[in-house]
CSV table of C-alpha atoms in Angstrom, one decimal:
chain,number,residue,atom,x,y,z
A,1,MET,CA,6.5,-3.6,-13.3
A,2,PRO,CA,8.8,-0.8,-14.4
A,3,ILE,CA,12.0,-3.0,-14.4
A,4,SER,CA,11.1,-4.7,-17.7
A,5,PHE,CA,10.6,-1.5,-19.6
A,6,ASP,CA,13.5,0.1,-21.5
A,7,HIS,CA,13.9,3.8,-20.6
A,8,LYS,CA,16.4,6.6,-20.6
A,9,MET,CA,18.2,7.7,-17.4
A,10,THR,CA,17.3,11.1,-16.3
A,11,TRP,CA,18.4,13.3,-13.4
A,12,LEU,CA,15.5,11.8,-11.3
A,13,HIS,CA,17.3,8.4,-11.5
A,14,LYS,CA,20.5,9.9,-10.1
A,15,ILE,CA,18.9,11.2,-6.9
A,16,ASN,CA,19.8,9.2,-3.8
A,17,PRO,CA,16.8,6.9,-3.2
A,18,SER,CA,16.6,7.7,0.5
A,19,VAL,CA,16.5,11.4,-0.2
A,20,LYS,CA,13.8,10.9,-2.8
A,21,LEU,CA,11.7,8.8,-0.4
A,22,VAL,CA,12.1,11.3,2.5
A,23,VAL,CA,11.2,14.2,0.2
A,24,LEU,CA,8.1,12.4,-1.0
A,25,ALA,CA,7.0,11.6,2.6
A,26,CYS,CA,7.4,15.3,3.5
A,27,LEU,CA,5.3,16.2,0.4
A,28,PHE,CA,2.7,13.7,1.4
A,29,VAL,CA,2.3,15.5,4.7
A,30,ALA,CA,2.4,18.9,3.1
A,31,VAL,CA,-0.3,18.1,0.6
A,32,LEU,CA,-2.4,16.7,3.5
A,33,PHE,CA,-2.4,20.2,5.0
A,34,ILE,CA,-3.4,22.0,1.8
A,35,HIS,CA,-7.0,23.0,2.2
A,36,ASN,CA,-7.0,25.8,-0.3
A,37,PRO,CA,-8.2,24.5,-3.8
A,38,ASN,CA,-6.2,27.3,-5.5
A,39,VAL,CA,-3.0,26.0,-4.0
A,40,MET,CA,-3.9,22.3,-4.7
A,41,VAL,CA,-4.7,22.8,-8.4
A,42,LEU,CA,-1.5,24.8,-9.1
A,43,PHE,CA,0.6,22.5,-7.0
A,44,ALA,CA,-0.4,19.5,-9.2
A,45,ILE,CA,1.6,21.1,-12.0
A,46,GLY,CA,4.9,20.3,-10.1
A,47,PRO,CA,4.6,16.5,-10.0
A,48,ALA,CA,3.0,16.6,-13.4
A,49,ILE,CA,6.0,18.1,-15.0
A,50,LEU,CA,8.3,15.5,-13.5
A,51,PHE,CA,5.9,12.7,-14.3
A,52,LEU,CA,5.3,13.7,-17.9
A,53,PHE,CA,8.8,14.8,-19.0
A,54,PHE,CA,11.5,13.5,-16.7
A,55,THR,CA,10.9,9.8,-16.0
A,56,GLY,CA,12.8,8.8,-19.1
A,57,HIS,CA,10.0,6.7,-20.4
A,58,PRO,CA,8.5,7.3,-23.9
A,59,PHE,CA,5.6,9.7,-23.9
A,60,LYS,CA,3.1,7.1,-25.2
A,61,ARG,CA,3.8,4.8,-22.3
A,62,ILE,CA,3.4,7.7,-19.8
A,63,LEU,CA,0.0,8.5,-21.3
A,64,LEU,CA,-0.9,4.8,-20.9
A,65,PHE,CA,0.1,5.0,-17.3
A,66,SER,CA,-2.1,8.1,-16.8
A,67,ILE,CA,-5.3,6.3,-17.7
A,68,PRO,CA,-6.0,5.1,-14.2
A,69,PHE,CA,-5.6,8.7,-13.0
A,70,LEU,CA,-8.9,9.6,-14.5
A,71,LEU,CA,-10.6,6.7,-12.7
A,72,ILE,CA,-8.9,7.7,-9.4
A,73,PHE,CA,-10.1,11.3,-9.9
A,74,LEU,CA,-13.7,10.2,-10.6
A,75,SER,CA,-13.8,7.6,-7.8
A,76,THR,CA,-12.2,9.8,-5.2
A,77,SER,CA,-14.3,12.9,-5.9
A,78,SER,CA,-17.6,11.3,-6.8
A,79,SER,CA,-18.9,10.3,-3.3
A,80,MET,CA,-18.0,13.7,-1.9
A,81,ILE,CA,-19.6,15.5,-4.8
A,82,LEU,CA,-22.8,13.4,-4.8
A,83,PHE,CA,-23.3,13.0,-1.0
A,84,GLY,CA,-21.3,15.8,0.7
A,85,LYS,CA,-22.7,18.3,3.1
A,86,GLY,CA,-23.5,21.8,1.8
A,87,GLU,CA,-26.0,24.7,1.8
A,88,THR,CA,-26.2,25.9,-1.8
A,89,THR,CA,-27.8,23.1,-3.8
A,90,LEU,CA,-27.1,22.8,-7.5
A,91,PHE,CA,-28.9,19.5,-8.2
A,92,HIS,CA,-31.1,17.3,-6.1
A,93,TRP,CA,-32.4,13.9,-7.0
A,94,GLY,CA,-33.4,11.3,-4.4
A,95,LEU,CA,-30.4,10.7,-2.1
A,96,ILE,CA,-28.1,12.7,-4.4
A,97,ASP,CA,-27.5,16.2,-3.3
A,98,ILE,CA,-24.9,18.1,-5.2
A,99,THR,CA,-24.0,21.4,-3.6
A,100,VAL,CA,-21.4,24.1,-4.5
A,101,GLU,CA,-19.5,23.2,-1.3
A,102,SER,CA,-19.4,19.5,-2.0
A,103,LEU,CA,-18.4,20.1,-5.6
A,104,TYR,CA,-15.4,22.2,-4.6
A,105,ARG,CA,-14.5,19.7,-1.9
A,106,GLY,CA,-14.8,16.7,-4.2
A,107,MET,CA,-12.6,18.4,-6.9
A,108,HIS,CA,-10.1,19.2,-4.2
A,109,LEU,CA,-10.0,15.5,-3.1
A,110,GLY,CA,-9.6,14.4,-6.7
A,111,PHE,CA,-6.6,16.6,-7.3
A,112,ARG,CA,-5.0,15.5,-4.0
A,113,ALA,CA,-5.4,11.8,-5.1
A,114,ILE,CA,-3.9,12.6,-8.5
A,115,ILE,CA,-0.9,14.4,-6.9
A,116,TYR,CA,-0.2,11.4,-4.7
A,117,ALA,CA,-0.6,9.0,-7.7
A,118,MET,CA,1.8,11.1,-9.8
A,119,LEU,CA,4.4,11.4,-7.1
A,120,GLY,CA,4.2,7.6,-6.3
A,121,LEU,CA,4.4,6.6,-9.9
A,122,THR,CA,7.3,8.9,-10.7
A,123,PHE,CA,9.1,7.4,-7.8
A,124,ALA,CA,8.4,3.8,-8.9
A,125,LEU,CA,9.4,4.6,-12.5
A,126,THR,CA,12.7,6.3,-11.6
A,127,THR,CA,14.0,4.2,-8.7
A,128,SER,CA,15.7,0.9,-8.7
A,129,GLN,CA,14.3,-1.2,-5.9
A,130,VAL,CA,17.7,-2.8,-5.2
A,131,LEU,CA,19.4,0.5,-4.9
A,132,LEU,CA,16.6,1.8,-2.7
A,133,PHE,CA,17.2,-0.8,-0.1
A,134,TYR,CA,21.0,-0.5,-0.3
A,135,SER,CA,20.5,3.2,0.2
A,136,LEU,CA,18.1,2.7,3.1
A,137,MET,CA,20.8,0.5,4.8
A,138,GLN,CA,23.6,3.0,4.2
A,139,GLN,CA,21.9,6.4,4.6
A,140,LEU,CA,19.0,5.6,7.0
A,141,LYS,CA,20.7,2.7,8.8
A,142,LEU,CA,18.0,0.2,8.1
A,143,ASN,CA,18.8,-3.2,9.6
A,144,PRO,CA,20.3,-5.4,6.8
A,145,LYS,CA,18.0,-8.3,8.0
A,146,TYR,CA,15.0,-6.2,6.9
A,147,ALA,CA,16.6,-4.8,3.7
A,148,TYR,CA,17.7,-8.2,2.4
A,149,SER,CA,14.3,-9.8,3.3
A,150,PHE,CA,12.6,-7.1,1.2
A,151,MET,CA,15.0,-7.5,-1.7
A,152,ALA,CA,14.5,-11.3,-1.6
A,153,GLY,CA,10.8,-10.9,-1.4
A,154,ILE,CA,10.7,-8.5,-4.4
A,155,ARG,CA,12.8,-11.0,-6.4
A,156,LEU,CA,10.0,-13.6,-5.8
A,157,ILE,CA,7.3,-11.5,-7.4
A,158,PRO,CA,7.8,-12.9,-10.9
A,159,ILE,CA,7.8,-16.4,-9.6
A,160,MET,CA,4.6,-15.8,-7.6
A,161,ILE,CA,2.9,-14.3,-10.7
A,162,GLU,CA,3.9,-17.3,-12.7
A,163,GLU,CA,2.5,-19.6,-10.0
A,164,LEU,CA,-0.7,-17.6,-9.9
A,165,THR,CA,-1.0,-18.2,-13.7
A,166,ALA,CA,-0.3,-21.9,-13.3
A,167,ILE,CA,-3.1,-22.1,-10.7
A,168,ARG,CA,-5.5,-20.3,-13.0
A,169,TYR,CA,-4.7,-22.8,-15.9
A,170,ALA,CA,-5.0,-25.7,-13.5
A,171,ARG,CA,-8.4,-24.6,-12.5
A,172,MET,CA,-9.4,-24.1,-16.1
A,173,VAL,CA,-8.2,-27.5,-17.1
A,174,ARG,CA,-10.1,-29.1,-14.3
A,175,GLY,CA,-13.2,-27.2,-15.3
A,176,ILE,CA,-13.7,-25.2,-12.2
A,177,GLN,CA,-16.4,-22.6,-12.9
A,178,ASN,CA,-16.0,-19.2,-11.2
A,179,THR,CA,-19.3,-18.6,-9.5
A,180,TYR,CA,-20.2,-15.1,-8.3
A,181,THR,CA,-22.0,-16.0,-5.2
A,182,VAL,CA,-20.6,-15.2,-1.8
A,183,SER,CA,-19.4,-18.7,-1.1
A,184,GLY,CA,-18.1,-19.0,-4.7
A,185,ILE,CA,-15.9,-15.9,-4.3
A,186,PHE,CA,-14.6,-17.1,-0.9
A,187,SER,CA,-13.8,-20.5,-2.3
A,188,SER,CA,-11.9,-19.1,-5.2
A,189,ILE,CA,-10.0,-16.7,-3.0
A,190,LYS,CA,-9.0,-19.7,-1.0
A,191,GLY,CA,-8.2,-21.8,-4.0
A,192,TYR,CA,-5.7,-19.2,-5.2
A,193,SER,CA,-4.2,-18.0,-1.9
A,194,ILE,CA,-3.5,-21.3,-0.2
A,195,PRO,CA,-1.2,-22.8,-2.8
A,196,LEU,CA,0.4,-19.4,-3.4
A,197,LEU,CA,1.0,-18.8,0.3
A,198,SER,CA,2.2,-22.3,1.2
A,199,GLN,CA,4.7,-22.3,-1.6
A,200,SER,CA,5.8,-18.8,-0.7
A,201,ILE,CA,6.3,-19.7,2.9
A,202,ARG,CA,8.4,-22.8,2.0
A,203,ARG,CA,10.5,-20.8,-0.4
A,204,ALA,CA,11.1,-18.0,2.1
A,205,TYR,CA,12.1,-20.5,4.8
A,206,ARG,CA,14.5,-22.2,2.4
A,207,ILE,CA,16.1,-18.8,1.4
A,208,ALA,CA,16.4,-17.8,5.1
A,209,VAL,CA,18.1,-21.1,6.0
A,210,ALA,CA,20.5,-20.8,3.0
A,211,MET,CA,21.3,-17.2,3.9
A,212,GLU,CA,22.2,-18.1,7.5
A,213,ALA,CA,24.2,-21.1,6.3
A,214,LYS,CA,26.3,-18.6,4.3
A,215,ARG,CA,26.9,-16.6,7.5
A,216,PHE,CA,24.4,-13.8,6.9
A,217,THR,CA,24.3,-11.6,10.0
A,218,ASP,CA,22.8,-8.3,10.8
A,219,SER,CA,26.1,-6.9,11.9
A,220,ARG,CA,26.5,-3.2,11.0
A,221,LYS,CA,30.1,-3.8,10.0
A,222,ARG,CA,29.5,-5.1,6.6
A,223,THR,CA,30.5,-4.2,3.1
A,224,TYR,CA,28.1,-3.1,0.4
A,225,TYR,CA,28.3,-4.1,-3.3
A,226,TYR,CA,26.7,-0.8,-4.2
A,227,GLN,CA,28.0,2.3,-2.5
A,228,LEU,CA,25.5,5.1,-2.5
A,229,HIS,CA,26.3,8.8,-1.8
A,230,PHE,CA,24.6,12.1,-1.8
A,231,SER,CA,25.0,14.3,-4.9
A,232,ARG,CA,24.0,17.7,-6.2
A,233,TYR,CA,20.9,16.1,-7.8
A,234,ASP,CA,19.5,15.6,-4.3
A,235,LEU,CA,19.8,19.3,-3.7
A,236,LEU,CA,18.2,20.0,-7.0
A,237,PHE,CA,15.2,17.8,-6.2
A,238,ILE,CA,14.7,19.4,-2.8
A,239,ALA,CA,15.0,22.9,-4.3
A,240,TYR,CA,12.6,22.0,-7.1
A,241,PHE,CA,9.8,21.2,-4.8
A,242,GLY,CA,10.7,23.9,-2.2
A,243,LEU,CA,10.8,26.7,-4.7
A,244,PHE,CA,7.7,25.3,-6.5
A,245,LEU,CA,5.7,25.3,-3.3
A,246,LEU,CA,6.7,28.9,-2.6
A,247,LEU,CA,5.9,30.0,-6.1
A,248,VAL,CA,2.4,28.3,-5.9
A,249,LEU,CA,1.7,29.9,-2.6
A,250,SER,CA,2.5,33.4,-3.9
A,251,ILE,CA,0.6,33.0,-7.2
A,252,SER,CA,-2.5,31.5,-5.6
A,253,GLY,CA,-2.5,34.4,-3.1
A,254,HIS,CA,-2.4,37.1,-5.9
A,255,TYR,CA,-4.4,35.4,-8.6
A,256,PRO,CA,-6.9,33.0,-7.1
A,257,LEU,CA,-8.7,30.7,-9.6
A,258,PHE,CA,-11.6,29.9,-7.4
A,259,PRO,CA,-13.4,32.2,-4.8
A,260,VAL,CA,-12.7,29.6,-2.1
A,261,VAL,CA,-9.8,29.6,0.4
A,262,ASP,CA,-10.6,26.6,2.6
A,263,VAL,CA,-12.7,23.7,1.4
A,264,ARG,CA,-13.5,22.6,5.0
A,265,SER,CA,-15.3,25.7,6.1
A,266,LEU,CA,-17.5,26.7,3.2
B,1,MET,CA,10.7,-18.3,22.0
B,2,THR,CA,13.7,-16.1,21.2
B,3,LYS,CA,13.4,-12.4,21.7
B,4,GLY,CA,12.9,-10.4,18.6
B,5,LEU,CA,12.4,-11.5,15.0
B,6,ARG,CA,14.8,-14.0,13.4
B,7,LEU,CA,15.8,-13.7,9.7
B,8,THR,CA,13.3,-16.6,9.0
B,9,ASP,CA,10.4,-14.7,10.6
B,10,ILE,CA,11.2,-11.5,8.7
B,11,LEU,CA,11.6,-13.2,5.4
B,12,VAL,CA,8.4,-15.3,5.8
B,13,THR,CA,6.5,-12.2,6.9
B,14,VAL,CA,7.7,-10.2,4.0
B,15,VAL,CA,7.1,-12.9,1.4
B,16,ILE,CA,3.5,-13.5,2.7
B,17,SER,CA,2.9,-9.8,2.5
B,18,ILE,CA,4.2,-9.5,-1.0
B,19,ALA,CA,2.0,-12.4,-2.0
B,20,PHE,CA,-0.9,-10.4,-0.6
B,21,GLY,CA,0.5,-7.3,-2.3
B,22,ILE,CA,-0.1,-9.1,-5.6
B,23,ILE,CA,-3.6,-10.0,-4.6
B,24,TYR,CA,-4.2,-6.3,-3.6
B,25,LYS,CA,-3.1,-5.3,-7.1
B,26,ILE,CA,-5.9,-7.4,-8.4
B,27,TRP,CA,-8.3,-6.2,-5.7
B,28,GLY,CA,-7.6,-2.5,-6.4
B,29,PRO,CA,-9.5,-2.2,-9.7
B,30,LEU,CA,-12.5,-4.1,-8.2
B,31,TYR,CA,-12.4,-1.5,-5.4
B,32,TYR,CA,-12.6,1.5,-7.7
B,33,ALA,CA,-15.1,-0.2,-10.0
B,34,LEU,CA,-17.5,-0.4,-7.1
B,35,LYS,CA,-16.6,3.0,-5.7
B,36,PRO,CA,-18.4,5.5,-8.0
B,37,LEU,CA,-21.7,3.8,-7.2
B,38,GLY,CA,-21.5,6.0,-4.2
B,39,LEU,CA,-23.4,3.8,-1.8
B,40,HIS,CA,-20.1,2.5,-0.3
B,41,LEU,CA,-20.3,-1.1,-1.6
B,42,ASP,CA,-16.6,-0.6,-2.1
B,43,GLN,CA,-16.2,-0.1,1.6
B,44,PHE,CA,-17.3,-3.7,2.3
B,45,ILE,CA,-14.2,-5.1,0.5
B,46,TYR,CA,-11.9,-2.5,2.0
B,47,GLY,CA,-11.2,-5.0,4.8
B,48,MET,CA,-9.1,-7.1,2.4
B,49,TRP,CA,-6.3,-4.6,2.8
B,50,PHE,CA,-5.7,-5.5,6.4
B,51,ILE,CA,-5.5,-9.3,5.9
B,52,ALA,CA,-1.7,-9.5,5.4
B,53,ALA,CA,-1.1,-8.3,9.0
B,54,ILE,CA,-3.5,-10.8,10.5
B,55,VAL,CA,-2.4,-13.8,8.4
B,56,ALA,CA,1.3,-13.1,9.1
B,57,PHE,CA,0.6,-12.7,12.8
B,58,LEU,CA,-1.3,-16.0,12.9
B,59,VAL,CA,1.5,-17.8,11.1
B,60,ILE,CA,4.4,-16.4,13.1
B,61,ARG,CA,2.8,-15.2,16.3
B,62,LYS,CA,5.5,-12.8,17.4
B,63,PRO,CA,5.6,-9.1,18.3
B,64,GLY,CA,6.0,-6.7,15.4
B,65,VAL,CA,4.9,-9.1,12.7
B,66,ALA,CA,1.6,-7.4,12.0
B,67,LEU,CA,3.2,-4.0,11.6
B,68,LEU,CA,6.0,-5.4,9.4
B,69,ALA,CA,3.5,-7.3,7.3
B,70,GLU,CA,1.4,-4.2,6.6
B,71,VAL,CA,4.5,-2.1,5.8
B,72,ALA,CA,5.8,-4.9,3.5
B,73,ALA,CA,2.5,-5.4,1.7
B,74,SER,CA,2.0,-1.6,1.1
B,75,SER,CA,5.6,-1.0,0.0
B,76,GLY,CA,5.3,-4.0,-2.3
B,77,GLU,CA,2.2,-2.4,-3.8
B,78,PHE,CA,3.9,1.0,-3.9
B,79,LEU,CA,7.0,-0.2,-5.6
B,80,MET,CA,5.0,-2.1,-8.2
B,81,GLY,CA,3.5,1.3,-9.1
B,82,SER,CA,0.2,1.4,-7.4
B,83,GLU,CA,-2.5,3.7,-8.8
B,84,TRP,CA,-2.9,5.1,-5.3
B,85,GLY,CA,0.8,6.1,-5.2
B,86,LEU,CA,2.3,7.3,-2.0
B,87,GLU,CA,-0.8,7.0,0.2
B,88,VAL,CA,-0.8,3.2,0.3
B,89,LEU,CA,2.5,3.3,2.1
B,90,ILE,CA,1.4,5.7,4.8
B,91,TYR,CA,-2.0,4.0,5.2
B,92,GLY,CA,-0.2,0.7,5.5
B,93,ILE,CA,2.0,1.9,8.3
B,94,VAL,CA,-1.0,3.4,10.2
B,95,GLN,CA,-3.2,0.3,9.8
B,96,GLY,CA,-0.4,-2.0,10.8
B,97,LEU,CA,0.4,0.0,13.9
B,98,PHE,CA,-3.3,-0.1,15.0
B,99,ALA,CA,-3.6,-3.8,14.5
B,100,GLU,CA,-0.3,-4.3,16.3
B,101,LEU,CA,-1.6,-2.3,19.3
B,102,VAL,CA,-4.6,-4.6,19.8
B,103,LEU,CA,-2.5,-7.8,19.5
B,104,MET,CA,0.0,-6.2,22.0
B,105,ALA,CA,-2.8,-5.5,24.4
B,106,PHE,CA,-3.6,-9.3,24.5
B,107,GLY,CA,0.1,-10.0,25.0
B,108,TYR,CA,0.4,-11.8,21.6
B,109,LYS,CA,-1.0,-14.9,23.3
B,110,ARG,CA,-4.6,-14.9,22.1
B,111,SER,CA,-5.5,-15.5,18.5
B,112,GLY,CA,-9.2,-16.4,18.5
B,113,ILE,CA,-11.8,-15.0,16.3
B,114,ILE,CA,-12.6,-12.2,18.7
B,115,VAL,CA,-9.1,-10.9,19.2
B,116,VAL,CA,-8.4,-11.1,15.4
B,117,SER,CA,-11.6,-9.3,14.7
B,118,LEU,CA,-10.7,-6.6,17.2
B,119,ALA,CA,-7.3,-6.2,15.5
B,120,SER,CA,-9.1,-5.9,12.1
B,121,ILE,CA,-11.4,-3.2,13.5
B,122,ALA,CA,-8.4,-1.4,14.9
B,123,ALA,CA,-6.8,-1.4,11.5
B,124,CYS,CA,-10.1,-0.2,10.1
B,125,THR,CA,-10.1,2.7,12.7
B,126,GLY,CA,-6.5,3.6,11.6
B,127,SER,CA,-7.7,3.9,8.0
B,128,LEU,CA,-10.7,6.0,9.0
B,129,ILE,CA,-8.5,8.4,11.0
B,130,MET,CA,-6.4,8.8,7.8
B,131,ASP,CA,-9.5,9.4,5.8
B,132,PHE,CA,-10.6,12.1,8.2
B,133,TYR,CA,-7.4,14.0,7.5
B,134,LYS,CA,-7.1,13.1,3.8
B,135,GLY,CA,-10.6,12.7,2.6
B,136,TYR,CA,-12.7,15.0,4.8
B,137,ILE,CA,-15.1,12.2,5.3
B,138,GLU,CA,-16.7,14.1,8.2
B,139,ASP,CA,-18.2,16.4,5.6
B,140,LEU,CA,-20.2,13.6,4.0
B,141,ALA,CA,-23.9,13.7,4.7
B,142,THR,CA,-24.5,11.9,8.1
B,143,TRP,CA,-26.3,8.9,6.7
B,144,ASN,CA,-23.6,8.4,4.1
B,145,LEU,CA,-20.8,8.6,6.7
B,146,VAL,CA,-22.5,6.1,9.0
B,147,LEU,CA,-23.0,3.8,6.1
B,148,LEU,CA,-19.3,4.1,5.2
B,149,ILE,CA,-18.1,3.3,8.7
B,150,VAL,CA,-20.5,0.4,9.2
B,151,MET,CA,-19.7,-1.1,5.8
B,152,ARG,CA,-15.9,-0.8,6.3
B,153,ALA,CA,-16.0,-2.3,9.8
B,154,ALA,CA,-18.3,-5.2,8.8
B,155,GLY,CA,-16.0,-5.9,5.8
B,156,SER,CA,-12.9,-5.8,8.1
B,157,ILE,CA,-14.4,-8.5,10.2
B,158,VAL,CA,-15.5,-10.6,7.3
B,159,PHE,CA,-12.2,-10.4,5.3
B,160,SER,CA,-9.4,-9.7,7.6
B,161,GLY,CA,-11.0,-11.5,10.5
B,162,LEU,CA,-12.9,-14.6,9.4
B,163,LEU,CA,-11.3,-15.1,6.0
B,164,ALA,CA,-7.8,-14.7,7.5
B,165,ILE,CA,-8.6,-17.4,10.1
B,166,GLY,CA,-10.0,-19.6,7.4
B,167,ILE,CA,-6.8,-19.2,5.3
B,168,VAL,CA,-4.5,-19.9,8.2
B,169,ARG,CA,-6.4,-23.0,9.3
B,170,ALA,CA,-6.1,-24.3,5.7
B,171,LEU,CA,-2.4,-23.4,5.7
B,172,GLU,CA,-2.0,-25.3,8.9
B,173,ARG,CA,-3.5,-28.4,7.4
B,174,THR,CA,-1.0,-28.2,4.6
B,175,GLY,CA,1.7,-28.6,7.3
B,176,VAL,CA,3.7,-25.6,6.0
B,177,THR,CA,3.4,-23.6,9.2
B,178,ALA,CA,5.0,-26.4,11.3
B,179,ILE,CA,8.4,-25.6,9.8
B,180,LEU,CA,8.2,-22.2,11.4
B,181,ARG,CA,7.3,-23.2,14.9
B,182,PRO,CA,10.0,-24.2,17.5
B,183,THR,CA,10.4,-27.9,18.0
B,184,SER,CA,8.0,-29.2,20.6
B,185,GLN,CA,8.2,-32.1,23.1
B,186,ASP,CA,6.2,-34.2,20.7
B,187,ASP,CA,9.0,-33.9,18.1
B,188,PHE,CA,11.6,-35.2,20.5
B,189,ASP,CA,9.3,-38.0,21.7
B,190,SER,CA,8.8,-39.2,18.1
B,191,LEU,CA,12.6,-39.4,17.7
B,192,ASN,CA,13.0,-41.5,20.8
B,193,HIS,CA,10.8,-44.3,19.6
């Protein structure tokens, strides 16, 4: 969890969290409609610059965070590369049929997954969760009932992790062997989830009762401890991705890296 | 039953989902460890990602809980810095919406194995629709695509259908769900004696 790591504040931290979330959601949809691998590969540079240099975390830690990206790239692209449809076969062995078409498509998918991962991680590393929900209440008019429930829930995460560890030790002390049969896996899922869930439900219920006893209501006429506003950094963030997208579209039109324009109709 | 969700309902739903969010974080690496094998073994355990919606619905039994639970579970996973990044959030919303629609079709009254399995398959359909847009799964070889769909649907029934019902039955035996239900005639009768 990013909260526990020391890091510097950068301009990404100063963006209004609602703006950041909405821009990311728009980018998600935009990337969904990129079918040209030239655009996709070049576009990956945009989030990569932000992720590598502007999250305020030390470079070593950023590199550590990037290790799963390789796994994601491999796992997302591999089934398409190995088993995708296509005409021009490069390699054939049993069920495996690697074609030029499936290779391009698999790479395209891998890059898309990495772009999503980088955008998501950049958001998680540069956004305070509490400020996010305060901002959602103020800028996007989220009902306080939901916002405060989420914030209370997030606060419970460390307690739940602690409980999970306690359950693991308790099982070890009592000599429970993890068996890797179907019934063994199901019984250990139950063994962990039932105590965790029942404690969580009790705790959530008590918090809700306590909040209502202190006159918590979902009235819109409330005051906020943190006041959040828009700033020039919001414009900078929107402009960064807007201009970058235009730049990528023009470069990829003039200097294509691959001889393919649409991975769906190869 | 009061209309809409009370603070208690929302808080309990969110906390259940975040508990599952933690379980999902442990589940994720298992998923992509199985994935490169290519034969879609990973798809069988995909159903685990729909379980929060079903468990929360079975505990609270009110409209909107399934959707809220999926949104909460996926945003919990997203905020903890999921390897999948932004897409978990969007997938969560779509899956929750589809499960919610099935439960709505039954008027939120039925909660047997069949209805719950149908809701799980609906969530699974939601994820497949997202995959058509995001992952071009229609371009997989036909046998591979069929295998993917069958594995994922079967896994949905096993994990978010049967396992969810098993978990909720065990939870009911612990007595914890009783605090969330409105007081019944039995409760009043027991006071009068």
